[in-house]
Amino acid sequence: GDSVTQMEGPVTLSEEAFLTINCTYTATGYPSLFWYVQYPGEGLQLLLKATKADDKGSNKGFEATYRKETTSFHLEKGSVQVSDSAVYFCALSRGNKLVFGAGTILRVKS
Amino acid sequence: GAVVSQHPSRVICKSGTSVKIECRSLDFQATTMFWYRQFPKQSLMLMATSNEGSKATYEQGVEKDKFLINHASLTLSTLTVTSAHPEDSSFYICSAIGGNTEAFFGQGTRLTVV
């Protein structure tokens, strides 16, 4: 069945460091891919998405490119801030259902 | 963005009792709502999908008699954990879809059964 694998955390970075959180997926066909973020005490929020191969999703300085050949959707940000500390979930959609990765905790130190 | 409110955010109950969790879409009509469960350091696992006015569709392995889902209106779905046991302790999250296909999530409910 469909599945999503994310790098294990926590990931701890200093402010202004470069961020990469790896995400790979297994699915039949070409699902849409998403990154969700969960800030402490809040619900999940859609961060960015891509609906087809080679699409790049971007939001708030974060980017991810839908790579069909490597079945990946890695999340990147050039310069993280303390306010980016949160849990990040990679997900794919099958119809209107979402399949999530385990989540990666990001901690940014000032 | 749209707001989905989940209540309560935390609940502790005694083993054998039932607990109800509410999920409300505050500013849109949710034709479909989803209930997820998250174990520590694991993915959110879809438990069931509910459409307003019809019976919920449960994922394989989810006991429908234990996790009762009601979606009686376009803004409210409830999940009732019946005869709760310590192994039911988990983080439960709802999401809702309205006119477009973007899913909006509640803040989650931490259930602890003692």
Coordinates of N, CA and C in Angstrom, one line a residue:
Chain A
G1 N 0.8 -1.2 0.0 CA 0.0 0.0 0.0 C 0.9 1.2 0.0
D2 N 0.2 2.4 0.0 CA 0.9 3.7 0.0 C 1.6 3.9 1.3
S3 N 2.7 4.5 1.3 CA 3.4 4.8 2.5 C 4.4 6.0 2.3
V4 N 4.7 6.7 3.4 CA 5.6 7.8 3.4 C 6.6 7.6 4.5
T5 N 7.9 7.8 4.1 CA 9.0 7.7 5.1 C 9.7 9.0 5.2
Q6 N 9.8 9.5 6.4 CA 10.6 10.7 6.7 C 11.8 10.4 7.6
M7 N 12.7 11.3 7.5 CA 13.9 11.2 8.3 C 13.5 11.3 9.8
E8 N 14.2 10.6 10.6 CA 13.9 10.7 12.1 C 14.4 11.9 12.7
G9 N 13.7 12.4 13.7 CA 14.3 13.6 14.4 C 14.7 13.2 15.8
P10 N 14.8 14.2 16.6 CA 14.7 15.6 16.3 C 15.9 16.1 15.5
V11 N 15.6 17.1 14.7 CA 16.6 17.9 14.0 C 16.8 19.2 14.8
T12 N 18.1 19.4 15.2 CA 18.4 20.6 15.9 C 19.3 21.4 15.1
L13 N 19.0 22.7 14.9 CA 19.8 23.6 14.1 C 19.9 24.9 14.8
S14 N 20.9 25.6 14.4 CA 21.1 27.0 14.9 C 20.3 27.9 14.0
E15 N 19.9 29.1 14.5 CA 19.2 30.0 13.6 C 20.1 30.4 12.4
E16 N 19.4 30.5 11.3 CA 20.0 30.9 10.0 C 20.7 29.7 9.3
A17 N 20.6 28.5 9.9 CA 21.2 27.3 9.2 C 20.3 26.9 8.1
F18 N 20.9 26.0 7.2 CA 20.1 25.5 6.1 C 19.4 24.2 6.6
L19 N 18.1 24.0 6.2 CA 17.3 22.9 6.6 C 17.0 22.0 5.4
T20 N 17.2 20.7 5.7 CA 16.6 19.7 4.8 C 16.0 18.6 5.6
I21 N 14.7 18.3 5.3 CA 14.1 17.1 5.9 C 13.7 16.2 4.8
N22 N 14.2 15.0 4.8 CA 14.0 14.1 3.7 C 12.7 13.4 3.8
C23 N 12.0 13.2 2.7 CA 10.8 12.5 2.6 C 10.8 11.7 1.3
T24 N 10.5 10.4 1.4 CA 10.3 9.5 0.2 C 9.0 8.8 0.4
Y25 N 8.4 8.4 -0.8 CA 7.1 7.8 -0.7 C 7.0 6.6 -1.6
T26 N 6.1 5.7 -1.3 CA 5.7 4.6 -2.1 C 4.3 4.6 -2.4
A27 N 4.0 4.6 -3.7 CA 2.6 4.7 -4.1 C 2.4 4.3 -5.6
T28 N 1.3 3.8 -5.9 CA 1.0 3.6 -7.3 C 0.5 4.9 -7.9
G29 N 0.8 5.0 -9.2 CA 0.4 6.3 -9.9 C 1.2 7.5 -9.4
Y30 N 0.5 8.6 -9.5 CA 1.2 9.9 -9.1 C 0.3 10.7 -8.2
P31 N 0.5 10.4 -6.9 CA -0.3 11.1 -5.9 C 0.1 12.6 -5.7
S32 N -0.7 13.4 -5.2 CA -0.3 14.7 -4.7 C 0.5 14.6 -3.5
L33 N 1.5 15.5 -3.3 CA 2.4 15.4 -2.1 C 2.3 16.7 -1.3
F34 N 2.4 16.6 0.0 CA 2.2 17.7 0.9 C 3.2 17.7 2.0
W35 N 3.4 18.9 2.5 CA 4.1 19.1 3.8 C 3.2 19.8 4.7
Y36 N 2.9 19.3 5.9 CA 2.2 19.9 6.9 C 3.1 20.3 8.1
V37 N 2.7 21.3 8.8 CA 3.5 21.7 10.0 C 2.5 21.8 11.2
Q38 N 3.0 21.4 12.3 CA 2.3 21.5 13.6 C 3.1 22.2 14.6
Y39 N 2.7 23.4 14.9 CA 3.3 24.2 15.9 C 2.8 23.8 17.3
P40 N 3.6 24.0 18.3 CA 3.2 23.5 19.7 C 1.8 24.0 20.1
G41 N 1.0 23.0 20.5 CA -0.4 23.3 20.9 C -1.4 23.6 19.8
E42 N -1.0 23.5 18.6 CA -1.9 23.8 17.5 C -2.2 22.6 16.6
G43 N -3.1 22.7 15.7 CA -3.4 21.6 14.7 C -2.4 21.7 13.6
L44 N -2.6 20.7 12.7 CA -1.7 20.6 11.5 C -2.1 21.7 10.6
Q45 N -1.2 22.3 9.9 CA -1.5 23.3 8.9 C -0.7 22.9 7.6
L46 N -1.4 23.1 6.5 CA -0.8 22.9 5.2 C 0.4 23.9 5.0
L47 N 1.6 23.4 4.8 CA 2.7 24.3 4.5 C 2.9 24.5 3.0
L48 N 2.9 23.4 2.3 CA 3.0 23.5 0.8 C 2.6 22.2 0.2
K49 N 2.4 22.2 -1.1 CA 2.0 21.0 -1.8 C 2.5 21.0 -3.2
A50 N 2.5 19.9 -3.9 CA 2.8 19.7 -5.3 C 1.9 18.6 -5.8
T51 N 1.3 18.9 -7.0 CA 0.3 17.9 -7.5 C 0.8 17.1 -8.6
K52 N 2.0 17.4 -9.2 CA 2.5 16.6 -10.3 C 4.0 16.6 -10.3
A53 N 4.6 15.7 -11.1 CA 6.1 15.6 -11.1 C 6.7 16.9 -11.6
D54 N 7.8 17.2 -10.9 CA 8.6 18.4 -11.2 C 8.0 19.7 -10.6
D55 N 6.8 19.6 -10.1 CA 6.2 20.8 -9.4 C 7.1 21.1 -8.2
K56 N 7.2 22.4 -8.0 CA 7.8 22.9 -6.7 C 6.8 23.6 -5.9
G57 N 6.6 23.1 -4.7 CA 5.7 23.9 -3.7 C 6.6 24.8 -2.9
S58 N 6.1 25.9 -2.6 CA 6.8 26.9 -1.7 C 5.9 27.7 -0.9
N59 N 6.4 28.1 0.3 CA 5.6 28.9 1.2 C 6.5 29.2 2.4
K60 N 6.5 30.5 2.8 CA 7.2 31.0 4.0 C 8.7 30.6 3.9
G61 N 9.3 30.6 2.7 CA 10.7 30.3 2.6 C 11.0 28.8 2.5
F62 N 10.0 28.0 2.7 CA 10.2 26.6 2.5 C 9.9 26.2 1.1
E63 N 10.6 25.1 0.6 CA 10.4 24.6 -0.7 C 10.5 23.1 -0.7
A64 N 9.8 22.5 -1.7 CA 9.9 21.1 -1.9 C 9.6 20.8 -3.3
T65 N 10.4 19.9 -4.0 CA 10.1 19.6 -5.4 C 9.7 18.1 -5.5
Y66 N 8.7 17.9 -6.3 CA 8.1 16.5 -6.5 C 9.1 15.8 -7.5
R67 N 9.8 14.9 -7.0 CA 10.7 14.1 -7.8 C 10.2 12.7 -8.1
K68 N 9.7 12.5 -9.3 CA 9.1 11.2 -9.6 C 10.2 10.1 -9.7
E69 N 11.4 10.5 -10.2 CA 12.4 9.5 -10.5 C 13.0 8.9 -9.2
T70 N 13.0 9.8 -8.1 CA 13.5 9.3 -6.8 C 12.4 9.1 -5.8
T71 N 11.2 9.3 -6.2 CA 10.0 9.2 -5.4 C 10.2 10.0 -4.1
S72 N 10.6 11.3 -4.2 CA 11.0 12.1 -3.1 C 10.3 13.4 -3.1
F73 N 10.3 14.0 -1.9 CA 9.6 15.4 -1.8 C 10.3 16.0 -0.6
H74 N 11.6 16.3 -0.7 CA 12.4 16.8 0.4 C 12.1 18.2 0.7
L75 N 11.9 18.6 2.0 CA 11.6 19.9 2.4 C 12.9 20.7 2.7
E76 N 13.0 21.9 2.2 CA 14.2 22.7 2.4 C 13.9 24.1 2.7
K77 N 14.8 24.7 3.5 CA 14.7 26.2 3.8 C 16.1 26.7 4.0
G78 N 16.4 27.8 3.3 CA 17.7 28.3 3.3 C 18.2 28.9 4.6
S79 N 17.3 29.4 5.4 CA 17.8 30.1 6.7 C 16.6 29.9 7.7
V80 N 16.8 29.0 8.6 CA 15.7 28.8 9.6 C 15.7 29.8 10.7
Q81 N 14.5 30.0 11.3 CA 14.3 30.9 12.4 C 13.8 30.1 13.6
V82 N 14.0 30.6 14.8 CA 13.5 30.0 16.0 C 12.0 29.7 15.9
S83 N 11.3 30.5 15.2 CA 9.8 30.4 15.0 C 9.4 29.2 14.1
D84 N 10.4 28.6 13.4 CA 10.2 27.5 12.6 C 10.2 26.2 13.4
S85 N 10.5 26.2 14.7 CA 10.5 25.1 15.5 C 9.1 24.5 15.6
A86 N 8.9 23.2 15.2 CA 7.6 22.6 15.0 C 7.8 21.1 14.6
V87 N 6.7 20.4 14.4 CA 6.8 19.1 13.9 C 6.3 19.2 12.4
Y88 N 7.1 18.6 11.5 CA 6.8 18.6 10.1 C 6.4 17.2 9.6
F89 N 5.3 17.2 8.9 CA 4.8 15.9 8.4 C 4.7 15.9 6.9
C90 N 5.3 14.9 6.3 CA 5.2 14.7 4.8 C 4.0 13.8 4.6
A91 N 3.2 14.1 3.5 CA 2.0 13.3 3.3 C 1.8 13.1 1.8
L92 N 1.0 12.1 1.4 CA 0.5 12.0 0.1 C -1.0 11.8 0.1
S93 N -1.6 12.1 -1.0 CA -3.1 12.0 -1.0 C -3.5 10.8 -1.9
R94 N -4.4 10.1 -1.5 CA -5.1 9.0 -2.3 C -6.5 9.3 -2.3
G95 N -7.0 9.9 -3.4 CA -8.4 10.5 -3.3 C -8.4 11.6 -2.4
N96 N -9.3 11.7 -1.5 CA -9.3 12.7 -0.5 C -8.8 12.2 0.9
K97 N -8.1 11.1 0.9 CA -7.5 10.6 2.1 C -6.0 10.9 2.1
L98 N -5.4 11.2 3.2 CA -4.0 11.5 3.4 C -3.3 10.4 4.1
V99 N -2.1 10.1 3.6 CA -1.2 9.1 4.2 C 0.0 9.9 4.7
F100 N 0.3 9.8 6.0 CA 1.3 10.7 6.6 C 2.6 9.9 6.9
G101 N 3.7 10.6 6.9 CA 4.9 10.1 7.5 C 4.8 10.3 9.0
A102 N 5.9 9.8 9.7 CA 5.9 9.8 11.1 C 6.1 11.2 11.8
G103 N 6.5 12.1 11.0 CA 6.7 13.5 11.5 C 8.2 13.6 11.9
T104 N 8.7 14.8 11.7 CA 10.1 15.2 12.1 C 10.0 16.4 13.0
I105 N 10.6 16.3 14.2 CA 10.6 17.4 15.1 C 11.8 18.3 14.7
L106 N 11.6 19.6 14.5 CA 12.6 20.5 14.2 C 12.8 21.5 15.4
R107 N 14.0 21.6 15.9 CA 14.3 22.6 17.0 C 15.3 23.5 16.5
V108 N 15.0 24.8 16.6 CA 15.9 25.8 16.1 C 16.4 26.7 17.3
K109 N 17.7 26.7 17.5 CA 18.2 27.4 18.7 C 18.7 28.8 18.3
S110 N 18.5 29.8 19.1 CA 19.0 31.1 18.8 C 20.4 31.3 19.2
Chain B
G1 N -6.8 31.0 7.0 CA -7.4 29.7 6.5 C -8.6 29.3 7.3
A2 N -9.3 28.3 6.9 CA -10.4 27.8 7.6 C -10.0 27.3 9.0
V3 N -11.0 27.3 9.9 CA -10.7 26.9 11.3 C -11.5 25.6 11.6
V4 N -10.8 24.7 12.2 CA -11.5 23.5 12.7 C -11.1 23.4 14.2
S5 N -12.1 23.3 15.0 CA -11.9 23.3 16.5 C -12.2 21.9 17.0
Q6 N -11.3 21.4 17.8 CA -11.5 20.1 18.4 C -11.5 20.2 19.9
H7 N -12.4 19.5 20.5 CA -12.6 19.6 22.0 C -12.9 18.3 22.6
P8 N -12.4 18.0 23.7 CA -11.4 18.7 24.5 C -10.0 18.6 23.9
S9 N -9.0 19.3 24.4 CA -7.7 19.2 23.9 C -7.0 18.1 24.7
R10 N -7.4 17.9 26.0 CA -6.8 16.8 26.8 C -8.0 16.2 27.6
V11 N -7.9 14.9 27.8 CA -8.9 14.3 28.7 C -8.3 13.1 29.3
I12 N -8.6 12.9 30.6 CA -8.2 11.7 31.3 C -9.5 11.0 31.8
C13 N -9.6 9.7 31.5 CA -10.8 9.0 31.9 C -10.4 7.7 32.6
K14 N -11.3 7.1 33.3 CA -11.1 5.8 33.9 C -11.4 4.7 33.0
S15 N -10.7 3.7 33.1 CA -10.9 2.5 32.3 C -12.3 2.0 32.4
G16 N -12.9 1.7 31.3 CA -14.3 1.2 31.2 C -15.3 2.3 30.9
T17 N -14.9 3.6 31.0 CA -15.8 4.7 30.7 C -15.7 5.0 29.2
S18 N -16.7 5.9 28.8 CA -16.7 6.4 27.4 C -16.3 7.8 27.4
V19 N -15.7 8.2 26.3 CA -15.2 9.6 26.1 C -15.7 10.1 24.7
K20 N -16.2 11.3 24.7 CA -16.6 11.9 23.4 C -15.7 13.0 23.0
I21 N -15.3 13.0 21.8 CA -14.4 14.1 21.3 C -15.2 14.8 20.1
E22 N -15.2 16.1 20.2 CA -16.0 16.9 19.2 C -15.0 17.5 18.2
C23 N -15.5 17.6 16.9 CA -14.7 18.3 15.9 C -15.7 19.2 15.2
R24 N -15.4 20.5 15.2 CA -16.3 21.4 14.6 C -15.6 22.3 13.5
S25 N -16.2 22.4 12.4 CA -15.7 23.4 11.4 C -16.4 24.7 11.7
L26 N -15.6 25.7 12.0 CA -16.2 27.0 12.5 C -16.6 28.0 11.4
D27 N -16.0 27.9 10.2 CA -16.4 28.9 9.2 C -16.6 28.3 7.8
F28 N -16.8 27.0 7.8 CA -17.2 26.4 6.5 C -18.0 25.1 6.8
Q29 N -18.7 24.7 5.8 CA -19.5 23.5 5.9 C -18.6 22.3 5.4
A30 N -18.4 21.3 6.3 CA -17.6 20.2 6.1 C -18.4 19.0 5.6
T31 N -18.3 18.8 4.3 CA -19.0 17.6 3.8 C -18.4 16.3 4.2
T32 N -17.1 16.3 4.4 CA -16.4 15.1 4.8 C -15.4 15.4 6.0
M33 N -15.4 14.6 7.0 CA -14.5 14.7 8.1 C -13.8 13.4 8.3
F34 N -12.5 13.5 8.8 CA -11.7 12.4 9.0 C -11.2 12.3 10.4
W35 N -11.0 11.1 10.9 CA -10.5 11.0 12.2 C -9.2 10.1 12.1
Y36 N -8.1 10.7 12.8 CA -6.8 10.1 12.8 C -6.4 9.8 14.2
R37 N -5.5 8.8 14.3 CA -4.9 8.5 15.6 C -3.4 8.5 15.5
Q38 N -2.7 9.0 16.4 CA -1.3 9.1 16.4 C -0.7 8.5 17.6
F39 N 0.2 7.5 17.4 CA 0.9 6.9 18.5 C 2.3 7.7 18.6
P40 N 2.9 7.7 19.7 CA 4.2 8.4 19.9 C 5.2 7.9 18.8
K41 N 5.8 8.9 18.2 CA 6.8 8.7 17.2 C 6.3 7.9 16.0
Q42 N 5.1 7.9 15.7 CA 4.5 7.2 14.6 C 3.6 8.2 13.8
S43 N 3.3 7.7 12.6 CA 2.4 8.5 11.7 C 1.0 8.7 12.2
L44 N 0.4 9.6 11.7 CA -1.1 9.7 11.9 C -1.7 8.6 11.1
M45 N -2.5 7.8 11.7 CA -3.2 6.7 11.0 C -4.7 7.0 10.9
L46 N -5.1 7.0 9.6 CA -6.5 7.3 9.4 C -7.4 6.2 10.0
M47 N -8.4 6.6 10.8 CA -9.3 5.6 11.5 C -10.5 5.5 10.7
A48 N -11.1 6.6 10.3 CA -12.4 6.5 9.6 C -12.7 7.8 8.8
T49 N -13.6 7.7 7.9 CA -14.0 8.9 7.1 C -15.5 9.0 7.3
S50 N -16.0 10.2 7.6 CA -17.4 10.3 7.8 C -18.0 11.4 6.8
N51 N -19.1 11.2 6.2 CA -19.8 12.1 5.4 C -21.1 12.5 6.1
E52 N -21.4 13.7 6.0 CA -22.6 14.2 6.8 C -23.8 13.4 6.4
G53 N -24.5 13.0 7.4 CA -25.8 12.3 7.2 C -25.7 10.8 6.9
S54 N -24.5 10.3 6.8 CA -24.3 8.9 6.5 C -23.4 8.2 7.4
K55 N -23.3 6.9 7.4 CA -22.5 6.1 8.3 C -21.0 6.3 7.9
A56 N -20.2 6.3 8.9 CA -18.8 6.4 8.7 C -18.2 5.2 8.1
T57 N -17.1 5.4 7.3 CA -16.4 4.3 6.7 C -15.1 4.1 7.5
Y58 N -14.9 2.9 8.0 CA -13.8 2.7 8.9 C -12.7 2.0 8.1
E59 N -11.4 2.3 8.5 CA -10.3 1.7 7.9 C -10.1 0.3 8.5
Q60 N -9.4 -0.6 7.7 CA -9.3 -1.9 8.2 C -8.6 -2.0 9.5
G61 N -9.1 -2.8 10.4 CA -8.5 -3.0 11.7 C -9.0 -2.0 12.8
V62 N -9.9 -1.1 12.4 CA -10.5 -0.2 13.4 C -11.8 -0.7 13.8
E63 N -12.0 -0.9 15.1 CA -13.3 -1.4 15.6 C -14.4 -0.3 15.6
K64 N -15.4 -0.5 14.7 CA -16.4 0.5 14.6 C -17.3 0.5 15.9
D65 N -17.4 -0.6 16.6 CA -18.3 -0.6 17.8 C -17.5 0.1 19.0
K66 N -16.2 0.2 18.8 CA -15.5 0.8 19.9 C -15.3 2.3 19.6
F67 N -15.1 2.7 18.4 CA -14.9 4.1 18.0 C -16.1 4.5 17.2
L68 N -17.1 5.1 17.9 CA -18.3 5.5 17.3 C -18.2 6.9 16.7
I69 N -18.5 7.0 15.5 CA -18.4 8.3 14.8 C -19.8 8.8 14.3
N70 N -20.1 10.0 14.7 CA -21.4 10.6 14.2 C -21.1 11.9 13.5
H71 N -21.7 12.1 12.4 CA -21.5 13.3 11.6 C -22.9 13.8 11.3
A72 N -23.5 14.4 12.3 CA -25.0 14.7 12.2 C -25.2 16.0 11.4
S73 N -24.2 16.9 11.4 CA -24.4 18.1 10.7 C -23.2 18.5 9.9
L74 N -23.3 19.5 9.1 CA -22.2 19.9 8.2 C -21.1 20.6 9.0
T75 N -21.3 20.8 10.2 CA -20.2 21.5 11.0 C -19.7 20.7 12.2
L76 N -20.3 19.5 12.4 CA -19.9 18.8 13.6 C -19.8 17.3 13.4
S77 N -18.7 16.7 13.8 CA -18.5 15.3 13.9 C -18.0 14.9 15.3
T78 N -18.5 13.8 15.8 CA -18.0 13.4 17.1 C -17.4 12.0 17.0
L79 N -16.4 11.8 17.8 CA -15.8 10.4 18.0 C -16.0 10.0 19.4
T80 N -16.6 8.9 19.7 CA -16.8 8.4 21.0 C -16.0 7.1 21.2
V81 N -15.1 7.2 22.1 CA -14.3 6.0 22.5 C -15.1 5.3 23.6
T82 N -15.7 4.1 23.3 CA -16.5 3.4 24.2 C -15.7 2.4 25.0
S83 N -16.1 2.3 26.3 CA -15.4 1.3 27.2 C -13.9 1.4 27.0
A84 N -13.4 2.6 27.3 CA -12.0 2.9 27.0 C -11.0 2.1 27.9
H85 N -9.9 1.7 27.3 CA -8.9 0.9 28.0 C -7.6 1.7 27.9
P86 N -6.6 1.4 28.7 CA -5.3 2.1 28.6 C -4.7 2.1 27.2
E87 N -4.9 1.0 26.5 CA -4.3 0.9 25.1 C -5.0 1.9 24.2
D88 N -6.1 2.4 24.5 CA -6.7 3.5 23.7 C -6.1 4.8 23.9
S89 N -5.3 4.9 24.9 CA -4.6 6.2 25.1 C -3.8 6.6 23.9
S90 N -4.0 7.8 23.4 CA -3.4 8.2 22.2 C -3.7 9.7 21.9
F91 N -3.2 10.1 20.8 CA -3.5 11.5 20.3 C -4.5 11.3 19.1
Y92 N -5.7 11.9 19.2 CA -6.7 11.8 18.2 C -6.8 13.2 17.5
I93 N -6.8 13.2 16.2 CA -6.9 14.4 15.4 C -8.0 14.3 14.3
C94 N -8.8 15.3 14.2 CA -9.8 15.3 13.1 C -9.4 16.3 12.0
S95 N -9.9 16.1 10.9 CA -9.7 17.0 9.8 C -11.0 17.1 9.0
A96 N -11.2 18.2 8.3 CA -12.5 18.4 7.6 C -12.2 19.0 6.2
I97 N -13.0 18.6 5.3 CA -12.9 19.1 3.9 C -14.3 19.8 3.6
G98 N -14.2 20.9 2.9 CA -15.4 21.6 2.5 C -15.5 21.6 1.0
G99 N -15.7 22.8 0.5 CA -16.0 22.9 -1.0 C -14.7 22.6 -1.8
N100 N -13.6 23.0 -1.4 CA -12.4 22.6 -2.1 C -11.8 21.4 -1.5
T101 N -10.7 20.9 -2.0 CA -10.2 19.6 -1.5 C -9.1 19.8 -0.4
E102 N -8.8 21.0 0.1 CA -7.8 21.1 1.1 C -8.4 20.7 2.5
A103 N -7.7 19.9 3.2 CA -8.1 19.4 4.5 C -7.6 20.4 5.6
F104 N -8.5 20.7 6.5 CA -8.1 21.6 7.7 C -8.2 20.7 8.9
F105 N -7.2 20.9 9.8 CA -7.1 20.0 10.9 C -7.4 20.7 12.2
G106 N -8.0 19.9 13.2 CA -8.2 20.4 14.5 C -6.8 20.3 15.2
Q107 N -6.8 20.8 16.5 CA -5.6 20.8 17.2 C -5.2 19.5 17.9
G108 N -6.2 18.6 17.9 CA -5.9 17.3 18.4 C -6.4 17.1 19.9
T109 N -6.6 15.9 20.3 CA -7.1 15.6 21.7 C -6.2 14.5 22.2
R110 N -5.6 14.8 23.4 CA -4.7 13.8 24.0 C -5.6 13.0 25.0
L111 N -5.8 11.8 24.7 CA -6.6 10.9 25.6 C -5.7 10.0 26.4
T112 N -5.9 10.1 27.7 CA -5.2 9.2 28.6 C -6.2 8.4 29.4
V113 N -6.1 7.1 29.4 CA -7.1 6.2 30.1 C -6.3 5.6 31.2
V114 N -6.8 5.8 32.4 CA -6.1 5.3 33.6 C -6.9 4.1 34.3

